[in-house]
Amino acid sequence: MDEGSNGSILSSIRNLFRKSDSPLEEHFRDAVEEGEINSEDVRILQNVIDLEDKRVSEIMTPRPDIICAEVDSAIGEVAELIVQHGHSRIPVYEDNRDHIVGVVHAKDVLSPLLTPQSPQATLADLMRPPHFVPETTNLRTLLRDLQSTRIHMAIVLDEYGGTAGLVTLEDVLEQIVGEIGDEHDVLRPEEVQEMPDGTMLVSGRVPLDEFNELFDLELVSDQVETIGGYFCELAGRIPAKGETFTMGGWRFLVEEADAKHIETVRAVRVAEED
Ligand code: ADP
């Protein structure tokens, strides 16, 4: 796809529906009912259209979660970070996280590690210049920007020029097609845990059908596949820690959430009169 093709796809979709005043969703619904398009494709189209209304700050990995290295770190220390956390791009800072001065890729640290006898490169030699974006950038602009610069990671700046977080191409693509895992993503074996007090801790990644089975519910969605996604859909945003949803004799409390996901929900049985 070239730089302008996102824009032209969007305008074609808009032109297609310009003739009438009814909302795009209605056209999509009709098109699905008439069998012209399937609901999965509609979900993706809607997500593409919504890119313009979402900001980088809504999807970025926030500053405290950034795995980064100080510019004077040894190459071996950076390799350890890569192995330990499974990220292939490591931002490099000088003094503190507000001064990101580069990004080093796992592939760039391999060669000096394999040839320790040759003069040792420093991190500053290996890193590439960081690419910065303001946190208010919308995702459509970000996607075009990452495509045209052929860069996969951007450092997100707050209004004072400090580091607010980082965002990668994968974060943006996930907004269109849903979760994209890779071989290094951490698998969570304990998706559901029964606690001694009778409550249950449930990962936000548990698929909706498994959740229904577990709590004898009939939650359905054609937008999301996980229970975390379902509660976000219900709330129309990412619910904050402590928010609750009551249904089918259970109260579900958001136990852990960040700017992007519900991590864990605690299920508590409620008394009949609740
Ligand atoms: P990787 O596979 O190297 O982790 P991706 O682009 O696939 O890189 O990103 C996967 C997720 O990890 C994204 O949510 C992204 O924001 C996050 N991420 C990538 N690199 C880092 C890093 N150095 N520190 C913290 N989070 C990161």
Short mmCIF file of C-alpha atoms and ligand atoms in Angstrom, two decimals:
data_model
loop_
_atom_site.label_atom_id
_atom_site.label_comp_id
_atom_site.label_asym_id
_atom_site.label_seq_id
_atom_site.Cartn_x
_atom_site.Cartn_y
_atom_site.Cartn_z
CA MET A 1 0.00 0.00 0.00
CA ASP A 2 1.44 3.42 -0.84
CA GLU A 3 1.18 6.48 1.36
CA GLY A 4 -2.04 7.73 -0.17
CA SER A 5 -3.91 4.46 -0.47
CA ASN A 6 -5.36 4.50 3.08
CA GLY A 7 -6.80 7.88 2.28
CA SER A 8 -8.25 6.78 -1.05
CA ILE A 9 -9.85 3.65 0.47
CA LEU A 10 -11.45 5.82 3.12
CA SER A 11 -12.76 8.34 0.61
CA SER A 12 -14.12 5.55 -1.61
CA ILE A 13 -16.04 4.15 1.36
CA ARG A 14 -17.32 7.59 2.24
CA ASN A 15 -18.29 8.34 -1.40
CA LEU A 16 -20.12 5.05 -1.58
CA PHE A 17 -22.43 6.15 1.21
CA ARG A 18 -22.52 9.89 0.56
CA LYS A 19 -25.84 9.73 -1.36
CA SER A 20 -27.88 9.30 1.78
CA ASP A 21 -27.96 10.93 5.20
CA SER A 22 -28.33 7.72 7.18
CA PRO A 23 -25.34 6.70 9.27
CA LEU A 24 -22.66 4.46 7.85
CA GLU A 25 -23.48 1.78 10.43
CA GLU A 26 -26.97 1.47 8.95
CA HIS A 27 -25.54 0.91 5.46
CA PHE A 28 -23.17 -1.67 6.82
CA ARG A 29 -25.99 -3.43 8.65
CA ASP A 30 -28.11 -3.49 5.49
CA ALA A 31 -25.17 -4.73 3.42
CA VAL A 32 -24.60 -7.57 5.92
CA GLU A 33 -28.30 -8.48 5.92
CA GLU A 34 -28.33 -8.54 2.13
CA GLY A 35 -25.28 -10.79 2.13
CA GLU A 36 -23.13 -8.25 0.24
CA ILE A 37 -20.44 -8.24 2.90
CA ASN A 38 -19.76 -10.32 6.02
CA SER A 39 -19.79 -8.90 9.54
CA GLU A 40 -16.06 -9.56 10.07
CA ASP A 41 -15.24 -7.36 7.04
CA VAL A 42 -17.61 -4.69 8.36
CA ARG A 43 -15.83 -4.76 11.72
CA ILE A 44 -12.49 -4.19 9.97
CA LEU A 45 -13.87 -1.41 7.75
CA GLN A 46 -15.41 0.29 10.75
CA ASN A 47 -12.09 0.01 12.60
CA VAL A 48 -10.26 1.60 9.63
CA ILE A 49 -12.74 4.48 9.60
CA ASP A 50 -12.42 4.90 13.37
CA LEU A 51 -8.61 5.32 13.13
CA GLU A 52 -9.09 9.01 12.52
CA ASP A 53 -10.95 9.44 15.82
CA LYS A 54 -8.43 7.64 18.01
CA ARG A 55 -5.30 9.19 19.43
CA VAL A 56 -1.92 7.63 19.96
CA SER A 57 -2.28 8.19 23.71
CA GLU A 58 -5.20 5.70 23.76
CA ILE A 59 -3.16 2.80 22.43
CA MET A 60 0.46 3.48 23.39
CA THR A 61 2.50 1.44 25.86
CA PRO A 62 2.76 3.97 28.68
CA ARG A 63 6.08 5.36 29.88
CA PRO A 64 6.41 3.22 33.06
CA ASP A 65 6.07 0.04 30.97
CA ILE A 66 8.77 0.96 28.44
CA ILE A 67 11.71 -1.44 28.46
CA CYS A 68 14.66 0.80 27.67
CA ALA A 69 18.40 1.06 28.21
CA GLU A 70 20.73 3.83 29.32
CA VAL A 71 23.05 4.96 26.52
CA ASP A 72 26.18 3.85 28.40
CA SER A 73 24.87 0.30 28.92
CA ALA A 74 26.99 -2.56 27.62
CA ILE A 75 25.70 -4.36 24.52
CA GLY A 76 25.41 -7.55 26.59
CA GLU A 77 23.04 -5.80 29.04
CA VAL A 78 20.79 -4.75 26.16
CA ALA A 79 20.81 -8.31 24.82
CA GLU A 80 19.70 -9.49 28.28
CA LEU A 81 16.78 -7.01 28.23
CA ILE A 82 15.75 -8.29 24.80
CA VAL A 83 15.86 -11.91 25.93
CA GLN A 84 14.14 -11.22 29.26
CA HIS A 85 11.25 -9.13 27.90
CA GLY A 86 10.96 -10.44 24.33
CA HIS A 87 10.90 -7.00 22.66
CA SER A 88 13.03 -6.55 19.57
CA ARG A 89 13.33 -2.75 19.73
CA ILE A 90 14.78 -1.08 22.79
CA PRO A 91 14.65 2.71 23.20
CA VAL A 92 17.90 4.20 24.45
CA TYR A 93 17.89 7.17 26.84
CA GLU A 94 20.37 9.66 28.20
CA ASP A 95 19.91 10.67 31.88
CA ASN A 96 16.24 9.64 32.07
CA ARG A 97 13.25 8.40 30.03
CA ASP A 98 12.39 11.95 28.97
CA HIS A 99 15.51 12.01 26.80
CA ILE A 100 15.21 9.13 24.37
CA VAL A 101 18.19 9.45 22.04
CA GLY A 102 17.85 6.31 19.92
CA VAL A 103 16.31 2.91 19.38
CA VAL A 104 18.35 -0.25 19.03
CA HIS A 105 17.10 -3.35 17.23
CA ALA A 106 17.85 -6.90 18.37
CA LYS A 107 19.41 -7.67 14.98
CA ASP A 108 21.89 -4.82 15.44
CA VAL A 109 23.22 -6.19 18.75
CA LEU A 110 23.77 -9.72 17.39
CA SER A 111 26.80 -8.99 15.26
CA PRO A 112 29.00 -7.36 17.96
CA LEU A 113 28.08 -10.17 20.36
CA LEU A 114 29.18 -12.77 17.82
CA THR A 115 32.52 -11.07 17.22
CA PRO A 116 33.68 -10.05 20.70
CA GLN A 117 37.32 -10.07 19.55
CA SER A 118 36.79 -7.14 17.14
CA PRO A 119 36.73 -3.57 18.51
CA GLN A 120 33.54 -3.29 20.59
CA ALA A 121 30.80 -1.08 19.21
CA THR A 122 28.99 1.04 21.77
CA LEU A 123 25.23 1.34 22.06
CA ALA A 124 25.49 4.85 20.61
CA ASP A 125 27.14 3.35 17.50
CA LEU A 126 24.40 0.77 17.01
CA MET A 127 21.24 2.75 17.74
CA ARG A 128 19.13 4.49 15.10
CA PRO A 129 17.59 7.95 15.58
CA PRO A 130 14.28 7.85 17.45
CA HIS A 131 11.09 8.79 15.66
CA PHE A 132 8.86 11.04 17.78
CA VAL A 133 5.12 11.68 17.54
CA PRO A 134 2.91 13.90 19.71
CA GLU A 135 0.41 12.00 21.86
CA THR A 136 -2.47 13.82 20.16
CA THR A 137 -1.65 12.34 16.72
CA ASN A 138 -4.59 10.39 15.33
CA LEU A 139 -4.01 6.78 14.33
CA ARG A 140 -4.64 7.35 10.65
CA THR A 141 -1.89 9.98 10.54
CA LEU A 142 0.38 7.74 12.62
CA LEU A 143 -0.12 4.78 10.27
CA ARG A 144 0.71 6.92 7.21
CA ASP A 145 3.72 8.33 9.06
CA LEU A 146 5.08 4.89 10.04
CA GLN A 147 4.50 3.56 6.53
CA SER A 148 6.18 6.46 4.75
CA THR A 149 9.20 6.54 7.08
CA ARG A 150 9.39 2.69 7.15
CA ILE A 151 9.71 2.87 10.93
CA HIS A 152 8.01 0.37 13.23
CA MET A 153 8.32 2.18 16.57
CA ALA A 154 7.60 5.77 17.54
CA ILE A 155 8.29 7.46 20.85
CA VAL A 156 5.20 9.34 22.00
CA LEU A 157 5.76 12.82 23.44
CA ASP A 158 3.53 14.64 25.88
CA GLU A 159 2.72 18.32 25.49
CA TYR A 160 5.87 19.32 27.39
CA GLY A 161 8.15 17.24 25.17
CA GLY A 162 8.56 14.53 27.80
CA THR A 163 8.13 10.83 27.02
CA ALA A 164 4.52 9.70 27.35
CA GLY A 165 5.01 6.20 25.94
CA LEU A 166 5.83 4.27 22.82
CA VAL A 167 3.77 2.88 20.00
CA THR A 168 4.56 0.31 17.33
CA LEU A 169 3.05 -0.60 13.99
CA GLU A 170 1.60 -3.69 15.67
CA ASP A 171 -0.35 -1.52 18.13
CA VAL A 172 -2.00 0.32 15.22
CA LEU A 173 -2.69 -2.82 13.18
CA GLU A 174 -4.31 -4.42 16.25
CA GLN A 175 -6.81 -1.57 16.23
CA ILE A 176 -7.88 -2.72 12.78
CA VAL A 177 -7.74 -6.51 12.89
CA GLY A 178 -7.73 -7.28 16.63
CA GLU A 179 -5.05 -8.89 18.79
CA ILE A 180 -1.88 -9.99 16.94
CA GLY A 181 0.30 -12.28 18.99
CA ASP A 182 3.79 -13.44 18.18
CA GLU A 183 6.04 -16.29 19.26
CA HIS A 184 7.49 -14.21 22.09
CA ASP A 185 4.25 -12.99 23.61
CA VAL A 186 3.91 -14.23 27.15
CA LEU A 187 1.38 -17.05 27.45
CA ARG A 188 -0.67 -16.89 30.59
CA PRO A 189 -1.36 -20.39 31.82
CA GLU A 190 -3.54 -19.22 34.74
CA GLU A 191 -6.41 -17.62 32.87
CA VAL A 192 -8.91 -18.39 35.64
CA GLN A 193 -7.99 -18.76 39.30
CA GLU A 194 -10.29 -19.67 42.18
CA MET A 195 -9.34 -17.64 45.23
CA PRO A 196 -9.58 -18.89 48.83
CA ASP A 197 -12.33 -16.30 49.58
CA GLY A 198 -14.58 -17.85 46.90
CA THR A 199 -14.04 -15.12 44.33
CA MET A 200 -12.50 -15.88 40.94
CA LEU A 201 -9.78 -13.99 39.13
CA VAL A 202 -10.30 -14.07 35.39
CA SER A 203 -7.91 -12.78 32.76
CA GLY A 204 -9.38 -10.18 30.40
CA ARG A 205 -8.12 -12.42 27.56
CA VAL A 206 -10.52 -15.27 28.33
CA PRO A 207 -12.71 -15.87 25.24
CA LEU A 208 -16.34 -14.82 25.61
CA ASP A 209 -17.72 -18.34 25.05
CA GLU A 210 -15.49 -19.77 27.80
CA PHE A 211 -16.55 -16.96 30.11
CA ASN A 212 -20.23 -17.69 29.36
CA GLU A 213 -19.71 -21.33 30.19
CA LEU A 214 -17.90 -20.51 33.40
CA PHE A 215 -20.55 -18.12 34.74
CA ASP A 216 -23.62 -19.52 32.98
CA LEU A 217 -24.13 -16.34 30.95
CA GLU A 218 -25.10 -15.65 27.35
CA LEU A 219 -22.98 -12.64 26.47
CA VAL A 220 -22.65 -12.11 22.72
CA SER A 221 -20.79 -9.62 20.60
CA ASP A 222 -19.85 -9.38 16.96
CA GLN A 223 -17.18 -6.81 17.78
CA VAL A 224 -14.98 -8.54 20.34
CA GLU A 225 -13.89 -12.01 21.31
CA THR A 226 -12.65 -11.69 24.88
CA ILE A 227 -14.32 -10.79 28.14
CA GLY A 228 -12.00 -7.80 28.57
CA GLY A 229 -13.07 -6.57 25.15
CA TYR A 230 -16.72 -7.21 26.02
CA PHE A 231 -16.62 -5.01 29.13
CA CYS A 232 -14.85 -2.29 27.11
CA GLU A 233 -17.57 -2.50 24.48
CA LEU A 234 -20.24 -2.33 27.18
CA ALA A 235 -18.66 0.75 28.78
CA GLY A 236 -17.78 2.39 25.45
CA ARG A 237 -14.20 2.92 26.72
CA ILE A 238 -11.56 1.11 28.74
CA PRO A 239 -13.13 0.79 32.21
CA ALA A 240 -10.94 1.94 35.10
CA LYS A 241 -9.73 -0.28 37.91
CA GLY A 242 -12.54 -0.68 40.48
CA GLU A 243 -15.45 -0.35 38.03
CA THR A 244 -18.06 -3.10 38.28
CA PHE A 245 -20.54 -4.87 36.01
CA THR A 246 -23.33 -6.93 37.55
CA MET A 247 -25.02 -9.73 35.62
CA GLY A 248 -26.44 -13.20 36.15
CA GLY A 249 -25.85 -13.31 39.90
CA TRP A 250 -22.23 -12.17 39.63
CA ARG A 251 -20.50 -8.87 40.13
CA PHE A 252 -17.43 -8.45 37.93
CA LEU A 253 -14.93 -5.97 39.29
CA VAL A 254 -12.13 -4.60 37.12
CA GLU A 255 -9.13 -5.64 39.18
CA GLU A 256 -6.31 -4.57 36.86
CA ALA A 257 -6.47 -2.39 33.75
CA ASP A 258 -4.10 -0.18 31.83
CA ALA A 259 -4.63 2.41 29.10
CA LYS A 260 -5.22 -0.35 26.57
CA HIS A 261 -6.75 -3.43 28.16
CA ILE A 262 -8.59 -4.93 31.07
CA GLU A 263 -5.97 -7.27 32.48
CA THR A 264 -7.96 -9.02 35.22
CA VAL A 265 -11.54 -9.15 36.43
CA ARG A 266 -12.61 -10.42 39.86
CA ALA A 267 -15.91 -12.29 39.92
CA VAL A 268 -17.89 -12.09 43.15
CA ARG A 269 -21.20 -13.89 43.72
CA VAL A 270 -23.94 -11.41 44.63
CA ALA A 271 -26.87 -12.08 46.94
CA GLU A 272 -30.31 -12.54 45.28
CA GLU A 273 -31.65 -9.12 46.36
CA ASP A 274 -28.68 -7.20 44.80
P1 ADP B 1 7.94 -6.81 19.87
O1 ADP B 1 7.49 -8.03 19.12
O2 ADP B 1 9.37 -6.47 19.65
O3 ADP B 1 7.53 -6.75 21.29
P2 ADP B 1 5.78 -5.33 18.59
O4 ADP B 1 5.85 -4.19 17.65
O5 ADP B 1 5.22 -6.62 18.10
O6 ADP B 1 7.25 -5.55 19.14
O7 ADP B 1 4.99 -4.86 19.89
C1 ADP B 1 4.27 -5.72 20.74
C2 ADP B 1 3.80 -4.91 21.94
O8 ADP B 1 4.93 -4.62 22.76
C3 ADP B 1 3.19 -3.55 21.57
O9 ADP B 1 2.09 -3.29 22.45
C4 ADP B 1 4.31 -2.54 21.83
O10 ADP B 1 3.81 -1.28 22.24
C5 ADP B 1 5.07 -3.22 22.98
N1 ADP B 1 6.52 -2.94 22.94
C6 ADP B 1 7.37 -3.07 21.90
N2 ADP B 1 8.62 -2.76 22.27
C7 ADP B 1 8.57 -2.40 23.59
C8 ADP B 1 9.54 -1.96 24.56
N3 ADP B 1 10.84 -1.79 24.26
N4 ADP B 1 9.09 -1.70 25.82
C9 ADP B 1 7.78 -1.87 26.16
N5 ADP B 1 6.83 -2.26 25.29
C10 ADP B 1 7.21 -2.53 24.01
#
